[in-house]
Short mmCIF file of C-alpha atoms in Angstrom, two decimals:
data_model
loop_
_atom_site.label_atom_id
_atom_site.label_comp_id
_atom_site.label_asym_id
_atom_site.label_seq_id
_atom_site.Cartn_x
_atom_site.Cartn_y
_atom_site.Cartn_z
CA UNK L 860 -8.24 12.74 27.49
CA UNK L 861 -9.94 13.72 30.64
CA UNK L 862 -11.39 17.45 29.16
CA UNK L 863 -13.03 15.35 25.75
CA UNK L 864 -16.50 15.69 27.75
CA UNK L 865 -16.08 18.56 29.33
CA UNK L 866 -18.92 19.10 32.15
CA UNK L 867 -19.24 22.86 31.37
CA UNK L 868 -19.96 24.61 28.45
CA UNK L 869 -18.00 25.78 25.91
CA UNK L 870 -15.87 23.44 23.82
CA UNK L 871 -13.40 21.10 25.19
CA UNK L 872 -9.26 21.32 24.82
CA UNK L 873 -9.28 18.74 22.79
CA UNK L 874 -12.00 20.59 20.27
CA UNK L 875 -10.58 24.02 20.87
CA UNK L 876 -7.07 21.87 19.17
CA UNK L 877 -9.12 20.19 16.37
CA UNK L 878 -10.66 23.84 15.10
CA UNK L 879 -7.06 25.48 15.54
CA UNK L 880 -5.19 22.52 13.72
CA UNK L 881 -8.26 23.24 11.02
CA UNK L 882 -7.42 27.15 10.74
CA UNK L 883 -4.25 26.80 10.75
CA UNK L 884 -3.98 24.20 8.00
CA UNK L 885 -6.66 26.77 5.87
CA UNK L 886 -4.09 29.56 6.23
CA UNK L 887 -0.48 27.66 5.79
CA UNK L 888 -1.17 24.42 4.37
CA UNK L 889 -0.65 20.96 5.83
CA UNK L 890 2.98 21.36 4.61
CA UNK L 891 3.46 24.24 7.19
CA UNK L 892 1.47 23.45 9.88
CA UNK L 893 3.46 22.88 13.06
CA UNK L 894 2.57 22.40 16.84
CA UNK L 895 3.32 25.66 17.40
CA UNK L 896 0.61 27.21 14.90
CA UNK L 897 -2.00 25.55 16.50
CA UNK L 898 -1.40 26.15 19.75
CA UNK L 899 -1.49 29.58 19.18
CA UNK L 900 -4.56 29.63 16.94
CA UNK L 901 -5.98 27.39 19.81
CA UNK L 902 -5.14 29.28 22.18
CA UNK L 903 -3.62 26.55 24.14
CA UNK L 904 -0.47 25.71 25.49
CA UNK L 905 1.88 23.67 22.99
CA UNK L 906 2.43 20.86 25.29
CA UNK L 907 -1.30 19.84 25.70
CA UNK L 908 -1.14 19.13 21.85
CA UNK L 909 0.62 16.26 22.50
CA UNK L 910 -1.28 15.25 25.61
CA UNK L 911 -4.21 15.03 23.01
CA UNK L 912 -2.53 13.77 19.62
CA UNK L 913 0.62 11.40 19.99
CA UNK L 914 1.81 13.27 16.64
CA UNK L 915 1.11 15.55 14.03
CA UNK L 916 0.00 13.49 11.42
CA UNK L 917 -2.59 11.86 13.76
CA UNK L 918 -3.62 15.62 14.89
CA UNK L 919 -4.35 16.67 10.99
CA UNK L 920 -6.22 13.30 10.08
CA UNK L 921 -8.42 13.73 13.18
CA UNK L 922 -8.75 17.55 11.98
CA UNK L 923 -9.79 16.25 8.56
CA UNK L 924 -12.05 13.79 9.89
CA UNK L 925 -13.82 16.27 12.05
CA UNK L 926 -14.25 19.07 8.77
CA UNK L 927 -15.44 16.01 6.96
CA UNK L 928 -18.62 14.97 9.01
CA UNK L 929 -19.01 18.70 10.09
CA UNK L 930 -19.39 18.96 6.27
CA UNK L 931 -21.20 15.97 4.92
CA UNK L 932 -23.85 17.00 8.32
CA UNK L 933 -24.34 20.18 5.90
CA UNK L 934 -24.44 19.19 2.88
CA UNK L 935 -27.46 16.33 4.18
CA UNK L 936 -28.81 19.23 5.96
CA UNK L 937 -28.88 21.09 2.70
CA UNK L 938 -31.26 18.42 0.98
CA UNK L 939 -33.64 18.07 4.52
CA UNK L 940 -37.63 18.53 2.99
CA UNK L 941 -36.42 17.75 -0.49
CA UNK L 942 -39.58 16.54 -2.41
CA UNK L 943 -39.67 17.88 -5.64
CA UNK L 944 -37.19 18.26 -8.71
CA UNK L 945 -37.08 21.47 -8.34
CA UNK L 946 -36.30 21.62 -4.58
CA UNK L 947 -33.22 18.93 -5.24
CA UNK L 948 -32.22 21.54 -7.84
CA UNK L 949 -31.92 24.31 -5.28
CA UNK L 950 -30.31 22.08 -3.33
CA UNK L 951 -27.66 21.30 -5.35
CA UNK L 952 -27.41 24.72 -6.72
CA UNK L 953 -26.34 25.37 -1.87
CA UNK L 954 -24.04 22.62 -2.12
CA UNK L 955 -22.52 23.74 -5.33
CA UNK L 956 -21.35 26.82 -3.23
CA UNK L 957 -19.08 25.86 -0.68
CA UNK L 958 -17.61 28.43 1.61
CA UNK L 959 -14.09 29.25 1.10
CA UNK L 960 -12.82 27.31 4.53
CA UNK L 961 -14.73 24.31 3.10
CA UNK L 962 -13.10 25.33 -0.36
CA UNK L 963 -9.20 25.19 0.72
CA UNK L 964 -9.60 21.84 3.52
CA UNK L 965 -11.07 20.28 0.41
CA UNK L 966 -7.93 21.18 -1.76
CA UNK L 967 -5.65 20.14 1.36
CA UNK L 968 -7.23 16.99 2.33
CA UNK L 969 -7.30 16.04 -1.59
CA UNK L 970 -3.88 16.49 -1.74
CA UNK L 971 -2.85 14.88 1.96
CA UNK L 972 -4.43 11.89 0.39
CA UNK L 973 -2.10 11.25 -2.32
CA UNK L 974 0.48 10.30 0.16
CA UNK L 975 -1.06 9.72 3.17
CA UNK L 976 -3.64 6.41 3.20
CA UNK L 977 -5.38 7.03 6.60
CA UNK L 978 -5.99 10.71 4.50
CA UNK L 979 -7.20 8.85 1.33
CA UNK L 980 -9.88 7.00 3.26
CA UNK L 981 -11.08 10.15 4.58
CA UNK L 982 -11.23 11.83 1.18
CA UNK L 983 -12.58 8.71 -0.17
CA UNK L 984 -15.18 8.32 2.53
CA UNK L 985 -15.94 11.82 2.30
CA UNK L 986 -16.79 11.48 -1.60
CA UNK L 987 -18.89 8.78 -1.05
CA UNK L 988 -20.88 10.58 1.75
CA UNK L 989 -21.88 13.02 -0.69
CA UNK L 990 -22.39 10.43 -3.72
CA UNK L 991 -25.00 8.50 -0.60
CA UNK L 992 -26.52 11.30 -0.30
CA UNK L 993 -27.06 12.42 -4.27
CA UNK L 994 -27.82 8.96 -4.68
CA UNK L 995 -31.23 9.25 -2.91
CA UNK L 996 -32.66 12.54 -5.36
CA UNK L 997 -30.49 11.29 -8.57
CA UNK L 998 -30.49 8.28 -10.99
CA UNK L 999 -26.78 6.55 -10.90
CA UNK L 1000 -25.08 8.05 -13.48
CA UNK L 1001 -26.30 11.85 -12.74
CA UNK L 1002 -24.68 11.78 -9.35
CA UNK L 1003 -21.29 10.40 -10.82
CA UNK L 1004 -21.06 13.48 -13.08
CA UNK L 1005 -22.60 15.78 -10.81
CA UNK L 1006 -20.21 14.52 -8.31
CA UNK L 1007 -17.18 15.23 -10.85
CA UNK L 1008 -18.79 18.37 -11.57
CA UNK L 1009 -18.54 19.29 -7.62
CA UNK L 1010 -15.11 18.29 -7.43
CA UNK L 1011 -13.78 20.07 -10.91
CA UNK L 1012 -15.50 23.36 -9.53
CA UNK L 1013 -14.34 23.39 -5.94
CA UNK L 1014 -10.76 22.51 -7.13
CA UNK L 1015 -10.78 24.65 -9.93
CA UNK L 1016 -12.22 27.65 -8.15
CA UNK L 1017 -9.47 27.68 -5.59
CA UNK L 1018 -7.08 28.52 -8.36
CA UNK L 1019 -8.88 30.67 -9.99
CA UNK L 1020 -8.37 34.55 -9.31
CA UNK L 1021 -12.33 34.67 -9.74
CA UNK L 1022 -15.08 32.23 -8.67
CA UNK L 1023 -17.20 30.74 -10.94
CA UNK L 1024 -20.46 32.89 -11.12
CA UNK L 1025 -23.48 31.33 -9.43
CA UNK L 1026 -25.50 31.63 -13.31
CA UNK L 1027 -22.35 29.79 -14.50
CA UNK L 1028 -22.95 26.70 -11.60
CA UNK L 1029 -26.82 26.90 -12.43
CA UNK L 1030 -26.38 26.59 -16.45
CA UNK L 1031 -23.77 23.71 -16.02
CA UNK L 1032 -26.96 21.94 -13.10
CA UNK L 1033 -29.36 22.56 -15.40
CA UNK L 1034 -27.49 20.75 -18.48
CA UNK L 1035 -26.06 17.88 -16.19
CA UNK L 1036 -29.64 17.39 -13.52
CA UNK L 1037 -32.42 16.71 -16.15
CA UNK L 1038 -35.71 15.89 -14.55
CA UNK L 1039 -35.87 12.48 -15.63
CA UNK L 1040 -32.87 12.22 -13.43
CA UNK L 1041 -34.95 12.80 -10.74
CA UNK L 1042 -36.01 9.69 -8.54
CA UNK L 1043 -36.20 10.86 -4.76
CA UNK L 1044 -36.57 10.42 -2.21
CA UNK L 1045 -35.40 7.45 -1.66
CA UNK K 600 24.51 23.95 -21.23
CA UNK K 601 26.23 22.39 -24.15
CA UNK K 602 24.64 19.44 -24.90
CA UNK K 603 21.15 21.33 -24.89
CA UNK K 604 21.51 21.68 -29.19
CA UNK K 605 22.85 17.92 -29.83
CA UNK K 606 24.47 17.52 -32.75
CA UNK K 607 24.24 13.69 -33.32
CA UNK K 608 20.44 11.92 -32.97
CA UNK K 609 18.81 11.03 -29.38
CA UNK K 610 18.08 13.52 -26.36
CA UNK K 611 20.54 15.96 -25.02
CA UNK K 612 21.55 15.14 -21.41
CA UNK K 613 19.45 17.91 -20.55
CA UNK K 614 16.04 16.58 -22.03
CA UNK K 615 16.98 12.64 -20.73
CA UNK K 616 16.85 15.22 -16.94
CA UNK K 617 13.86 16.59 -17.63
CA UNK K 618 12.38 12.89 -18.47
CA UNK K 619 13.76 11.23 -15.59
CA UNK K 620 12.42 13.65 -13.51
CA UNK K 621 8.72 13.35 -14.24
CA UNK K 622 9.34 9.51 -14.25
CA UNK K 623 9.93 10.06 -10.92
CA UNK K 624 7.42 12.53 -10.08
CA UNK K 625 5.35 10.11 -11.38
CA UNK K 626 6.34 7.53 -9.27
CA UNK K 627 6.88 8.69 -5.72
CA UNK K 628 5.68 12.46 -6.14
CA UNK K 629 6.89 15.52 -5.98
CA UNK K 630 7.08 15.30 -2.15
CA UNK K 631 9.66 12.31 -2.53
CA UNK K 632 11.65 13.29 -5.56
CA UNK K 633 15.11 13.67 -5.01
CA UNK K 634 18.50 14.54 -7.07
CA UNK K 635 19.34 10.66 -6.75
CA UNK K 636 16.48 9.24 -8.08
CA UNK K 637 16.12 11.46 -10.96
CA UNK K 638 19.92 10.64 -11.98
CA UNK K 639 18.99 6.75 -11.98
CA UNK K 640 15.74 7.20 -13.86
CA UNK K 641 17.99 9.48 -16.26
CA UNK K 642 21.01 7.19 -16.22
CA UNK K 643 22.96 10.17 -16.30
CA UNK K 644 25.62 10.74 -13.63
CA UNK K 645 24.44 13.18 -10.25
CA UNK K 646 26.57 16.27 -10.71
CA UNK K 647 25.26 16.48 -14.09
CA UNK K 648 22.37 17.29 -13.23
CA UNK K 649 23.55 20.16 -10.48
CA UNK K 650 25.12 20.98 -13.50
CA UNK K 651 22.04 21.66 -15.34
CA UNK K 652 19.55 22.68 -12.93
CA UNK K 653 20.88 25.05 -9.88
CA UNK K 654 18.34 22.93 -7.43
CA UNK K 655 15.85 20.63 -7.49
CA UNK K 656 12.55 23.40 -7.54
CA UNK K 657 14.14 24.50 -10.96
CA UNK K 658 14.32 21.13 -12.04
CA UNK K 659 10.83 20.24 -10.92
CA UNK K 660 9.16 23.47 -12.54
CA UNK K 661 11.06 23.04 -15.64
CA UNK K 662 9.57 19.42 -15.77
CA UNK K 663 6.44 20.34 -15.52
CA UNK K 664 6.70 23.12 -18.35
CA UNK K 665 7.79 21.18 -20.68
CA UNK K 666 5.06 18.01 -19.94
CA UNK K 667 2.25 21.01 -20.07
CA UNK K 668 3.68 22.14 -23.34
CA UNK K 669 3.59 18.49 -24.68
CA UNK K 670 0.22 17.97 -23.07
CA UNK K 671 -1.56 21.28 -24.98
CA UNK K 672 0.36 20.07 -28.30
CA UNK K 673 -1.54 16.55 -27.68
CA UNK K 674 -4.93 18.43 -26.99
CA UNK K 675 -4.72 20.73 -29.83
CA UNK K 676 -3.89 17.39 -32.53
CA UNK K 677 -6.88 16.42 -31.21
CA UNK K 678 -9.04 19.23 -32.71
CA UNK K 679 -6.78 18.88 -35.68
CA UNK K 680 -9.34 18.92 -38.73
CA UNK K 681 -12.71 19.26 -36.18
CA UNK K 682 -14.98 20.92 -38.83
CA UNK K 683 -18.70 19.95 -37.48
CA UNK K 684 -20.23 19.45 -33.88
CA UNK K 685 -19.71 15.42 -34.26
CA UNK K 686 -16.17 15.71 -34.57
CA UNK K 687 -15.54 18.37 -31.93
CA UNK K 688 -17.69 15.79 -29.51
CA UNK K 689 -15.16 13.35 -30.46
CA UNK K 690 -12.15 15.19 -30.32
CA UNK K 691 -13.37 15.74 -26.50
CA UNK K 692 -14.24 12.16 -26.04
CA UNK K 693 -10.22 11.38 -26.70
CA UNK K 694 -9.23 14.73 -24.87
CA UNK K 695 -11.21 13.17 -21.73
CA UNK K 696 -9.38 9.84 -21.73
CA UNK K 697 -5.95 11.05 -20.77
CA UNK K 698 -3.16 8.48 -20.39
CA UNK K 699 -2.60 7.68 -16.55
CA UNK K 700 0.41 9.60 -16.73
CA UNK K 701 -1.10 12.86 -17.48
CA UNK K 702 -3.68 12.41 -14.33
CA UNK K 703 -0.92 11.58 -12.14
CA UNK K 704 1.30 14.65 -13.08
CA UNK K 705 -1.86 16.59 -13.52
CA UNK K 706 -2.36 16.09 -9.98
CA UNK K 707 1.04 16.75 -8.92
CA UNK K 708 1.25 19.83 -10.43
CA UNK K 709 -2.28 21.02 -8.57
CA UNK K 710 -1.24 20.09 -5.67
CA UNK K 711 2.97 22.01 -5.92
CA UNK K 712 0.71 25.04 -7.50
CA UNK K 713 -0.71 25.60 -4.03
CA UNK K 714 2.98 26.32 -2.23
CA UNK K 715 4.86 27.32 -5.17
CA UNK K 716 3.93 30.72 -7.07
CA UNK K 717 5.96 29.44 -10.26
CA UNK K 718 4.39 26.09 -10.71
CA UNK K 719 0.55 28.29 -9.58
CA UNK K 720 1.85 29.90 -12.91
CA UNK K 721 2.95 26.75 -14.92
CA UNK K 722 -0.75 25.49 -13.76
CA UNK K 723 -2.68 28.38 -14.74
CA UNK K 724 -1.15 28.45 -18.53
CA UNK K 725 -2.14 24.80 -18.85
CA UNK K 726 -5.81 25.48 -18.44
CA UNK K 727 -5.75 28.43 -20.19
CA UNK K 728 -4.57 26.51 -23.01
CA UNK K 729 -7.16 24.33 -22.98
CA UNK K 730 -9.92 27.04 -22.33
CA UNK K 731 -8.33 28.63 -25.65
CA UNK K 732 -8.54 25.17 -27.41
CA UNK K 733 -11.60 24.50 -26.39
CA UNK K 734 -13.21 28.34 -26.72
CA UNK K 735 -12.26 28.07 -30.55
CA UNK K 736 -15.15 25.36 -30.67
CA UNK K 737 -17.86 25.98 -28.05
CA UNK K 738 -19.45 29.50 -26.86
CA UNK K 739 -17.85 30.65 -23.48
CA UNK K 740 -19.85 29.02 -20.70
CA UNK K 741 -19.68 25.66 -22.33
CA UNK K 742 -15.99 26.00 -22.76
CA UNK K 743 -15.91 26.67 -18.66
CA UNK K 744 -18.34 24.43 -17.78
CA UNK K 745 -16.35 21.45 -19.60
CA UNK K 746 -13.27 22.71 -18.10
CA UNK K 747 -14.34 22.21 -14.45
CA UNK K 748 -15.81 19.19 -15.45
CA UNK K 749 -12.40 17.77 -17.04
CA UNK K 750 -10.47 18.66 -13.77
CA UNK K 751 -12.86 16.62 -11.90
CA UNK K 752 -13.10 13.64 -13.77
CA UNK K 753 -9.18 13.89 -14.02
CA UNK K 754 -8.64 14.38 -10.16
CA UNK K 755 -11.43 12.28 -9.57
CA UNK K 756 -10.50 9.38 -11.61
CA UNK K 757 -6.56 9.94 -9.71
CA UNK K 758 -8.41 8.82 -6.13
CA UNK K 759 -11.10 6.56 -7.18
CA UNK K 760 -9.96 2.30 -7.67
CA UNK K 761 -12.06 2.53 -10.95
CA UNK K 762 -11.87 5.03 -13.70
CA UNK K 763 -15.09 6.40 -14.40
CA UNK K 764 -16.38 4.29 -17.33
CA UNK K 765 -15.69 5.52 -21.65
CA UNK K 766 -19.95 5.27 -21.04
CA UNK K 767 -20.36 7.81 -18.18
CA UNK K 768 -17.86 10.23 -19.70
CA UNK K 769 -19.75 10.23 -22.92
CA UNK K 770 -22.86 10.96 -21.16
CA UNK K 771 -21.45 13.71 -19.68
CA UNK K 772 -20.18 15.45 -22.72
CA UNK K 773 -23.76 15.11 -24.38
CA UNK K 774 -25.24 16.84 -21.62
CA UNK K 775 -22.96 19.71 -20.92
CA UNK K 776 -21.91 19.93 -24.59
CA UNK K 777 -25.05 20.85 -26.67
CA UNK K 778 -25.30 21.05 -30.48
CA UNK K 779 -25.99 25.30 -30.40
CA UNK K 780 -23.03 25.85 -27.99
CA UNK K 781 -20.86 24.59 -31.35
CA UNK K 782 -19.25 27.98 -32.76
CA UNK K 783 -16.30 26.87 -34.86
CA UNK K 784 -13.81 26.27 -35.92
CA UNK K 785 -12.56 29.92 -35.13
#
């Protein structure tokens, strides 16, 4: 992949591919993504797709890998100068409102994983990024629910004509996160 | 469809359909269910089932109505005779240990309701039912808040090797689920 560190600015072919695959999968769904989507949301012509990725499948888990650590990068970022309860509150309360791109991968790669197992570690390692990272503000049992919390809102907002409201997400952090919860950082 | 009334005892050919198809749902997915499988799990012959259902999306959707419609029956027996806060905690302790069956289909069904507008609309009824079951008991933003929270554990417990313990699910309900959000039964 001669163009992976490109010398110039501006992202690489192979990047430029990854962030197309990623649209395109947002707008269509894995189940309709095809070679020819993402070269044109790339911008790229179809037969560097398989220069890059020997197949599709191998194109949408390194897609889903790439949104994962893109994501879990945010969501750490999102806790950086915690020190205080109340500062891991607001935290949680920024990570509790994804943005809709993050929103529909999360539905897509959820589903990918039920019958794809190179998917299902990626989901799987992606849940236990975030867990790692409660983990360190939380006691044991508070991330576990907060974590099914996160998931059960995410998943359930996507299907749901109307978000939950943010006062909604803050009641349901305040009842779950009590302050004796609180043990970080670790 | 004339054995849909059966005179003598047992299923009709058409219910034994709609049971051998979310056998097989359950087994391989929606993805991998086909007309041939759902005949053997049936042990009815394969044109009877063309017979029945004009093609396998009817088939599907009209398997998942009728395990959504048994699923709210099986929620609402468990609120059967809830008079107090205690027992509406416990009717939710048994409504939040659903049989691995129901988590599997569950998921299948979230997953088809993202590419198929009919089973979006099979999905939606389900947890409205349960927002109605459970809004008869607890004020409105508990009812929602347990409702995400449900989902997750559900979808959760569907991609995770361990289910999350009888322990940590109890905790969860006597956070989110407060003595003054009790309001029925209405």
């Amino acid at each position: 992949m001669p163009d992976s560190h490109p010398i110039g600015s501006g992202p690489s072919r192979h990047d430029k591919i990854i962030e197309g695959c990623l649209q395109v999968i947002c707008e269509f769904g894995v189940a309709d993504t095809t070679h020819r989507k993402i070269a044109e949301a790339a911008g790229v012509p179809l037969g560097s797709i398989t220069y890059h990725f020997k197949d599709l499948d191998t194109l949408i888990h390194a897609a889903f890998e790439q949104f994962v650590v893109d994501n879990v990068n945010w969501c750490a970022r999102q806790f950086q100068g915690v020190d205080s309860f109340e500062s891991a509150q607001a935290a949680l309360l920024r990570v509790f409102s994804p943005n809709d791109k993050t929103i529909v991968l999360g539905v897509e790669i959820y589903c990918r994983a039920l019958h794809s197992e190179a998917v299902a570690g990626v989901f799987s390692d992606w849940l236990a990024s975030y867990n790692e990272i409660y983990s360190r503000f939380f006691d044991d049992s508070t991330t576990r629910i907060t974590d099914a919390l996160w998931l059960g809102m995410v998943l359930n907002r996507n299907s749901e004509a109307e978000a939950h409201p943010d006062t909604l997400v803050a009641l349901a952090l305040e009842r779950i996160v009590l302050p004796e919860s609180y043990i970080g950082p670790k």
